[in-house]
mmCIF file of N, CA and C in Angstrom:
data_model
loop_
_atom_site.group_PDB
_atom_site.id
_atom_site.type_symbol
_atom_site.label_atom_id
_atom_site.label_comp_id
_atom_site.label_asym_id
_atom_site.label_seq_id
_atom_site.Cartn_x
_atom_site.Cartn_y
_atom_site.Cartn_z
ATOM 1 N N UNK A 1 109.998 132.076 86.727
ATOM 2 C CA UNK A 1 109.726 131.395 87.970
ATOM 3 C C UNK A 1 108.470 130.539 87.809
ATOM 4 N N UNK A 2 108.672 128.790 87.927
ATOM 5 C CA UNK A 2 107.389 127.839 87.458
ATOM 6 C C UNK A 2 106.565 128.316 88.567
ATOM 7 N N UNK A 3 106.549 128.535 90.180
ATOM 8 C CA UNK A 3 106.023 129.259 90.849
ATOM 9 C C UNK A 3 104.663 129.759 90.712
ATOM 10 N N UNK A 4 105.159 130.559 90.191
ATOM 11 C CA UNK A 4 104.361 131.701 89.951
ATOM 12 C C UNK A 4 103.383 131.405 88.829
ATOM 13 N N UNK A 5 103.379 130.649 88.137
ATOM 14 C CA UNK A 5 103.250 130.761 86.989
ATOM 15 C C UNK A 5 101.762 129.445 87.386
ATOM 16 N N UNK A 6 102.826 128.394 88.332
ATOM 17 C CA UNK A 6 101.882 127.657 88.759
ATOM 18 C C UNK A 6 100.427 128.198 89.696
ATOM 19 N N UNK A 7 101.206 128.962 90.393
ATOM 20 C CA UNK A 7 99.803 129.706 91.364
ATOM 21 C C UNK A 7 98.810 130.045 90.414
ATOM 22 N N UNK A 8 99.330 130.811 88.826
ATOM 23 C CA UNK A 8 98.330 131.494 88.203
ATOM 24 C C UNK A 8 96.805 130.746 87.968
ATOM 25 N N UNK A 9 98.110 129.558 87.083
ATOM 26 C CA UNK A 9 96.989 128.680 86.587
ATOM 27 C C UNK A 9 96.059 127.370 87.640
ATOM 28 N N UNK A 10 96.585 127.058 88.610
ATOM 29 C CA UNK A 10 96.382 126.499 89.624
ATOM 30 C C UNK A 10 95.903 126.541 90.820
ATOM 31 N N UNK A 11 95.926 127.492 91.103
ATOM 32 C CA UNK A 11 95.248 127.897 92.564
ATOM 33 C C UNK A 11 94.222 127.966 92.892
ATOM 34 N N UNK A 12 93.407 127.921 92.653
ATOM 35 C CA UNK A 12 91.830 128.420 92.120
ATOM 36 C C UNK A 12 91.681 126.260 92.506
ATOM 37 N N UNK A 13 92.539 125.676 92.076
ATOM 38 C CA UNK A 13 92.339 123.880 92.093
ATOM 39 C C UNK A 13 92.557 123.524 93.196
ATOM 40 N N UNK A 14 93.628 124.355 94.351
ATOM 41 C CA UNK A 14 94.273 123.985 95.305
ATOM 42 C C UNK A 14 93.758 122.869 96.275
ATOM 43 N N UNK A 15 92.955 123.628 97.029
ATOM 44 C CA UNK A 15 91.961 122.688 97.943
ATOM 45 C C UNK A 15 91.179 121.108 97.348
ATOM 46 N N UNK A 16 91.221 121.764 96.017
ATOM 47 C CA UNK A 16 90.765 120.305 95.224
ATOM 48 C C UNK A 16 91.036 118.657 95.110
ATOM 49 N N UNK A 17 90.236 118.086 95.070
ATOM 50 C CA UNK A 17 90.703 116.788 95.245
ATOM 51 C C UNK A 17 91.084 116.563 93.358
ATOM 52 N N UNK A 18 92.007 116.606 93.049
ATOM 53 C CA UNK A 18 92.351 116.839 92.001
ATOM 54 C C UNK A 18 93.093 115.717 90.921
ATOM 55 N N UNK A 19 92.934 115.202 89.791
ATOM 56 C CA UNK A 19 93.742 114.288 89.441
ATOM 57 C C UNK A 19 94.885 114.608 88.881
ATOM 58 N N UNK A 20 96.251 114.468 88.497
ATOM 59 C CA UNK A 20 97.068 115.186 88.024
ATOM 60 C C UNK A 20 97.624 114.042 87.273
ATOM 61 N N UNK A 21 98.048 114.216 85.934
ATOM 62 C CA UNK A 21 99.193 113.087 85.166
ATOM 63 C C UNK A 21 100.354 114.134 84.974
ATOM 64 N N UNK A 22 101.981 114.052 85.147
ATOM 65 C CA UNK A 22 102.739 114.479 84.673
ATOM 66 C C UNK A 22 103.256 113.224 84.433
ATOM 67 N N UNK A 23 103.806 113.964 83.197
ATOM 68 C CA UNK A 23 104.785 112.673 82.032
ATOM 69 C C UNK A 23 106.464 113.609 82.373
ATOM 70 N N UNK A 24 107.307 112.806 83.115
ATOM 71 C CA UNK A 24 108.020 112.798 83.497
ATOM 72 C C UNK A 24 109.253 113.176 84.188
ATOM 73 N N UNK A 25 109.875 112.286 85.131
ATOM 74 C CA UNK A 25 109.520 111.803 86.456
ATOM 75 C C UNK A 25 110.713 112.634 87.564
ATOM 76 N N UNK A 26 111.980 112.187 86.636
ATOM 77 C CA UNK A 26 113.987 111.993 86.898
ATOM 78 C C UNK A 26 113.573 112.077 88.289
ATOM 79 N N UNK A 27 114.487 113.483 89.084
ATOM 80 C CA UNK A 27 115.061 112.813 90.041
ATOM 81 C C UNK A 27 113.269 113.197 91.199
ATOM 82 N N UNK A 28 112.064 113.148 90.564
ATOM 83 C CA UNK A 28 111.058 113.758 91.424
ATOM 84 C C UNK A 28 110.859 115.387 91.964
ATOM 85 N N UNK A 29 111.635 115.624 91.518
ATOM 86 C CA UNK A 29 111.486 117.733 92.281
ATOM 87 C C UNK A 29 110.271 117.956 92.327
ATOM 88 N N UNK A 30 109.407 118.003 90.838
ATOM 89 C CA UNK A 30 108.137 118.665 90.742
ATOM 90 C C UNK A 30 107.128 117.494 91.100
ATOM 91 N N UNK A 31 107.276 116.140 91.430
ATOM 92 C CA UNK A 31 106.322 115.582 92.106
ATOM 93 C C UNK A 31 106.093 115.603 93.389
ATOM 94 N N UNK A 32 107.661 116.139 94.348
ATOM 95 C CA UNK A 32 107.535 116.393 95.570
ATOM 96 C C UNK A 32 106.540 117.736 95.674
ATOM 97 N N UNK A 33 106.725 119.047 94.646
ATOM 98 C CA UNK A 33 106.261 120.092 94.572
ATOM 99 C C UNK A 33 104.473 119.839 94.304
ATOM 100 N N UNK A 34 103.817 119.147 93.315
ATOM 101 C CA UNK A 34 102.909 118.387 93.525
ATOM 102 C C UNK A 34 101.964 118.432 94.515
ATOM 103 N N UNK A 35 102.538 117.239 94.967
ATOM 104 C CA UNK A 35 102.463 116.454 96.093
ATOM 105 C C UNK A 35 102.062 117.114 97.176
ATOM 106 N N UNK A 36 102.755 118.399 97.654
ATOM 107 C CA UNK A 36 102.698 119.642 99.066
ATOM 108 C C UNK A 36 101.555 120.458 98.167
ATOM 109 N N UNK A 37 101.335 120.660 96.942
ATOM 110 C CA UNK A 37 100.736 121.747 96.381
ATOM 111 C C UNK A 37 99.514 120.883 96.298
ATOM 112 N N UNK A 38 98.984 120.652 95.715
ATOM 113 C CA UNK A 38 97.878 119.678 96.051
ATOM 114 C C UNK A 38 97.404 118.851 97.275
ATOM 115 N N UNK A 39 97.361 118.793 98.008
ATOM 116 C CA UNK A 39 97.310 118.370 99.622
ATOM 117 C C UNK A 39 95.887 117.887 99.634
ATOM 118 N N UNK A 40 94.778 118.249 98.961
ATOM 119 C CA UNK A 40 94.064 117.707 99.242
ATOM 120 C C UNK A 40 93.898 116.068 99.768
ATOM 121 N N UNK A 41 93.086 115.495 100.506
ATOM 122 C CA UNK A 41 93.433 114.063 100.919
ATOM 123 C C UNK A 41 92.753 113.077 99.695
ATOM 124 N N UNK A 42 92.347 113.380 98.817
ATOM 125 C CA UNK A 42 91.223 112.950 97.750
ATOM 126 C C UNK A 42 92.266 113.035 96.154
ATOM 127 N N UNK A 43 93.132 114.121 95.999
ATOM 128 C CA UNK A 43 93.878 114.779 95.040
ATOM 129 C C UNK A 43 94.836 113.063 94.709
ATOM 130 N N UNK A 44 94.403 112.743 93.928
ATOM 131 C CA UNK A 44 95.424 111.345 92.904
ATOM 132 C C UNK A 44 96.643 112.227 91.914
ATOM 133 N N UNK A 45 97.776 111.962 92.136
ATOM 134 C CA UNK A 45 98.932 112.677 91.181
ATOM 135 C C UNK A 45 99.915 111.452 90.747
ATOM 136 N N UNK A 46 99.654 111.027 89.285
ATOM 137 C CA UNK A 46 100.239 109.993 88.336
ATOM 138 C C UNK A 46 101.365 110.668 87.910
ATOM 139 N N UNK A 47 102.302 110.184 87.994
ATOM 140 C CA UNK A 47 103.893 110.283 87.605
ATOM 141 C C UNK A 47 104.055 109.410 86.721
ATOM 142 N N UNK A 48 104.557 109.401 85.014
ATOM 143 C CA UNK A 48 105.057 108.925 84.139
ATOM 144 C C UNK A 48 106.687 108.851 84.166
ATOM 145 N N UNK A 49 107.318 107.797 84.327
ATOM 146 C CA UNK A 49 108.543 107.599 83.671
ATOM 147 C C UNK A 49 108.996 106.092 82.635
ATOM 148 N N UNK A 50 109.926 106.350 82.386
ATOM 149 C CA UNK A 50 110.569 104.778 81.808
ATOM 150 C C UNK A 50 111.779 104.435 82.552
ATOM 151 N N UNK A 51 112.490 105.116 83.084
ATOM 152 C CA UNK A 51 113.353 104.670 83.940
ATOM 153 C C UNK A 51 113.004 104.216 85.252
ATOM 154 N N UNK A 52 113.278 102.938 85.675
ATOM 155 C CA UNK A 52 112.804 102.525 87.310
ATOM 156 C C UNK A 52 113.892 102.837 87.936
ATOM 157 N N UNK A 53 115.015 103.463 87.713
ATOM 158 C CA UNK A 53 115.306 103.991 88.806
ATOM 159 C C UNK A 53 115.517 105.051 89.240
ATOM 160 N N UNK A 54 114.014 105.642 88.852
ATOM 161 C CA UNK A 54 113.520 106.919 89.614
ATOM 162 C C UNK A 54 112.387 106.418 91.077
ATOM 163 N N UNK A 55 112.421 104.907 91.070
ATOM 164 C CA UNK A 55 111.350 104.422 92.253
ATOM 165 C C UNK A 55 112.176 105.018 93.324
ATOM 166 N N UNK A 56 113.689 105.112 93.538
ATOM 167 C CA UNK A 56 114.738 105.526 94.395
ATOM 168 C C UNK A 56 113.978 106.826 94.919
ATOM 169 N N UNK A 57 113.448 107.682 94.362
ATOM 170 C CA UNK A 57 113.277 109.196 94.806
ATOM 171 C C UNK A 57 111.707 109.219 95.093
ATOM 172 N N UNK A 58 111.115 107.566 95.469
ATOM 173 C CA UNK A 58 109.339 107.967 95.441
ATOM 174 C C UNK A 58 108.760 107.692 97.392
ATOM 175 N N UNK A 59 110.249 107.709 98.101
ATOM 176 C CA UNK A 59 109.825 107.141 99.199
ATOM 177 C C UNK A 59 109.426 108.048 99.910
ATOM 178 N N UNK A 60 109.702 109.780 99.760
ATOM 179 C CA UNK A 60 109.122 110.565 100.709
ATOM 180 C C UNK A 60 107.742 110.948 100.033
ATOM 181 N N UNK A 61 106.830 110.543 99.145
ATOM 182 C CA UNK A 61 105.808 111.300 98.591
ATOM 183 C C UNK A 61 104.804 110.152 99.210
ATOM 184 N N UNK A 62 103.659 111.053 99.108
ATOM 185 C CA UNK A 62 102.721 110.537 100.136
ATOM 186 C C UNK A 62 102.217 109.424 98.839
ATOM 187 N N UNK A 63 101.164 108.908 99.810
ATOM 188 C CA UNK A 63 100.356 107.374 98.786
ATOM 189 C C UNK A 63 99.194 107.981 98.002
ATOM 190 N N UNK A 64 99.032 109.315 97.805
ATOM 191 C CA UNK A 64 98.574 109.864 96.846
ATOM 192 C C UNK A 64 99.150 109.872 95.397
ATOM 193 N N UNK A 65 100.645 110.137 95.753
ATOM 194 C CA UNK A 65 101.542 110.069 94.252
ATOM 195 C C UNK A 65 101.657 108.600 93.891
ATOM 196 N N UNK A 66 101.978 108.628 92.727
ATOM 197 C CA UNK A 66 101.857 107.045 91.789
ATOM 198 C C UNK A 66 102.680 106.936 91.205
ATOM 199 N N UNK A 67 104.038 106.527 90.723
ATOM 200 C CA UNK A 67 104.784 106.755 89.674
ATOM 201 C C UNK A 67 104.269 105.378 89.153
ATOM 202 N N UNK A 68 104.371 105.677 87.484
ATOM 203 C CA UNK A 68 104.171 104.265 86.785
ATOM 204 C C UNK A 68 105.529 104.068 85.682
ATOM 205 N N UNK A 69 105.557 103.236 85.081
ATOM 206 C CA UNK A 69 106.464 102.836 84.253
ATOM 207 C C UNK A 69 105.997 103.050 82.985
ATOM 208 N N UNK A 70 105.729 104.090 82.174
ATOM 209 C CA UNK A 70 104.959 104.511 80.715
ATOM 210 C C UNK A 70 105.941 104.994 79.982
ATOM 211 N N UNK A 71 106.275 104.462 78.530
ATOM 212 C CA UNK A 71 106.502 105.445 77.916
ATOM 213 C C UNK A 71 105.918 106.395 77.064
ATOM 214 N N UNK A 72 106.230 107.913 76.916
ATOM 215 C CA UNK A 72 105.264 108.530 76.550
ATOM 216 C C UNK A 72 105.276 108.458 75.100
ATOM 217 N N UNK A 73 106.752 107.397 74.433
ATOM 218 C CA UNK A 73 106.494 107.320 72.683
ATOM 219 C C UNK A 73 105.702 106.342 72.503
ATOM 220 N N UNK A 74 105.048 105.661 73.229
ATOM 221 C CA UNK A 74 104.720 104.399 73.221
ATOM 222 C C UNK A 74 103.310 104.658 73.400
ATOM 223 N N UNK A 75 102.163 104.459 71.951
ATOM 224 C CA UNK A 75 100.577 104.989 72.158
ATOM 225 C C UNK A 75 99.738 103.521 72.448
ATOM 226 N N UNK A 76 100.425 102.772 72.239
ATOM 227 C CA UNK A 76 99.792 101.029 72.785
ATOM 228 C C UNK A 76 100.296 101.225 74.489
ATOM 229 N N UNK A 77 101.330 101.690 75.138
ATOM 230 C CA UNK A 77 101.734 102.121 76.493
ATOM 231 C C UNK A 77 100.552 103.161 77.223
ATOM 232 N N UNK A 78 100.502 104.137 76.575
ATOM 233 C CA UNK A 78 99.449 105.690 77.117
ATOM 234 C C UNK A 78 98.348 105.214 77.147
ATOM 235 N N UNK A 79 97.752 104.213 76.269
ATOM 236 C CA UNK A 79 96.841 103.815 75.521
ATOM 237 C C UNK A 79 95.673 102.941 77.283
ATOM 238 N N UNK A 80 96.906 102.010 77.181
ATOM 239 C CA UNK A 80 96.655 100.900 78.323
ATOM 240 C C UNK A 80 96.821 101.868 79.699
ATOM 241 N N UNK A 81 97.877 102.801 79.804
ATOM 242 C CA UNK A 81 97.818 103.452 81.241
ATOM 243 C C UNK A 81 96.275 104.104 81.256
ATOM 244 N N UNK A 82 95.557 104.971 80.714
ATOM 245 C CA UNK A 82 94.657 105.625 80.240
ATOM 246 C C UNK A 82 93.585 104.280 80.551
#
């Protein structure tokens, strides 16, 4: 259970205004999960994908989440997001 596993390592960050990068994106589950889990109003959460049409699944996440267009084989790509 990621859950759980997340509380372990995470919770202790909660309230935090926190920056987050996950490298990638599909249909959004764990950026919606994110997104509610991090709540802080300060907390920035960067979403990596290469497919744009995952922008389809970015309309309920607040203007805290970011999805960008990166690929993660790509170190001239990470390089410039960074």
């Amino acid at each position: 259970n990621y859950a759980e596993q997340y509380r372990f390592f995470f919770e202790h960050l909660r309230g935090n205004p926190v920056k987050l990068l996950e490298i990638g994106f599909y249909a959004g589950a764990s950026a919606y999960l994110w997104d509610e889990y991090f709540s802080n109003p300060n907390a920035i959460l960067h979403h990596l994908d290469i497919d744009r049409g995952c922008y389809k699944y970015t309309a309920k996440l607040s203007n805290r989440s970011q999805l960008h267009m990166v690929d993660q084989s790509s170190e001239h790509e990470l390089a410039a997001f960074a």
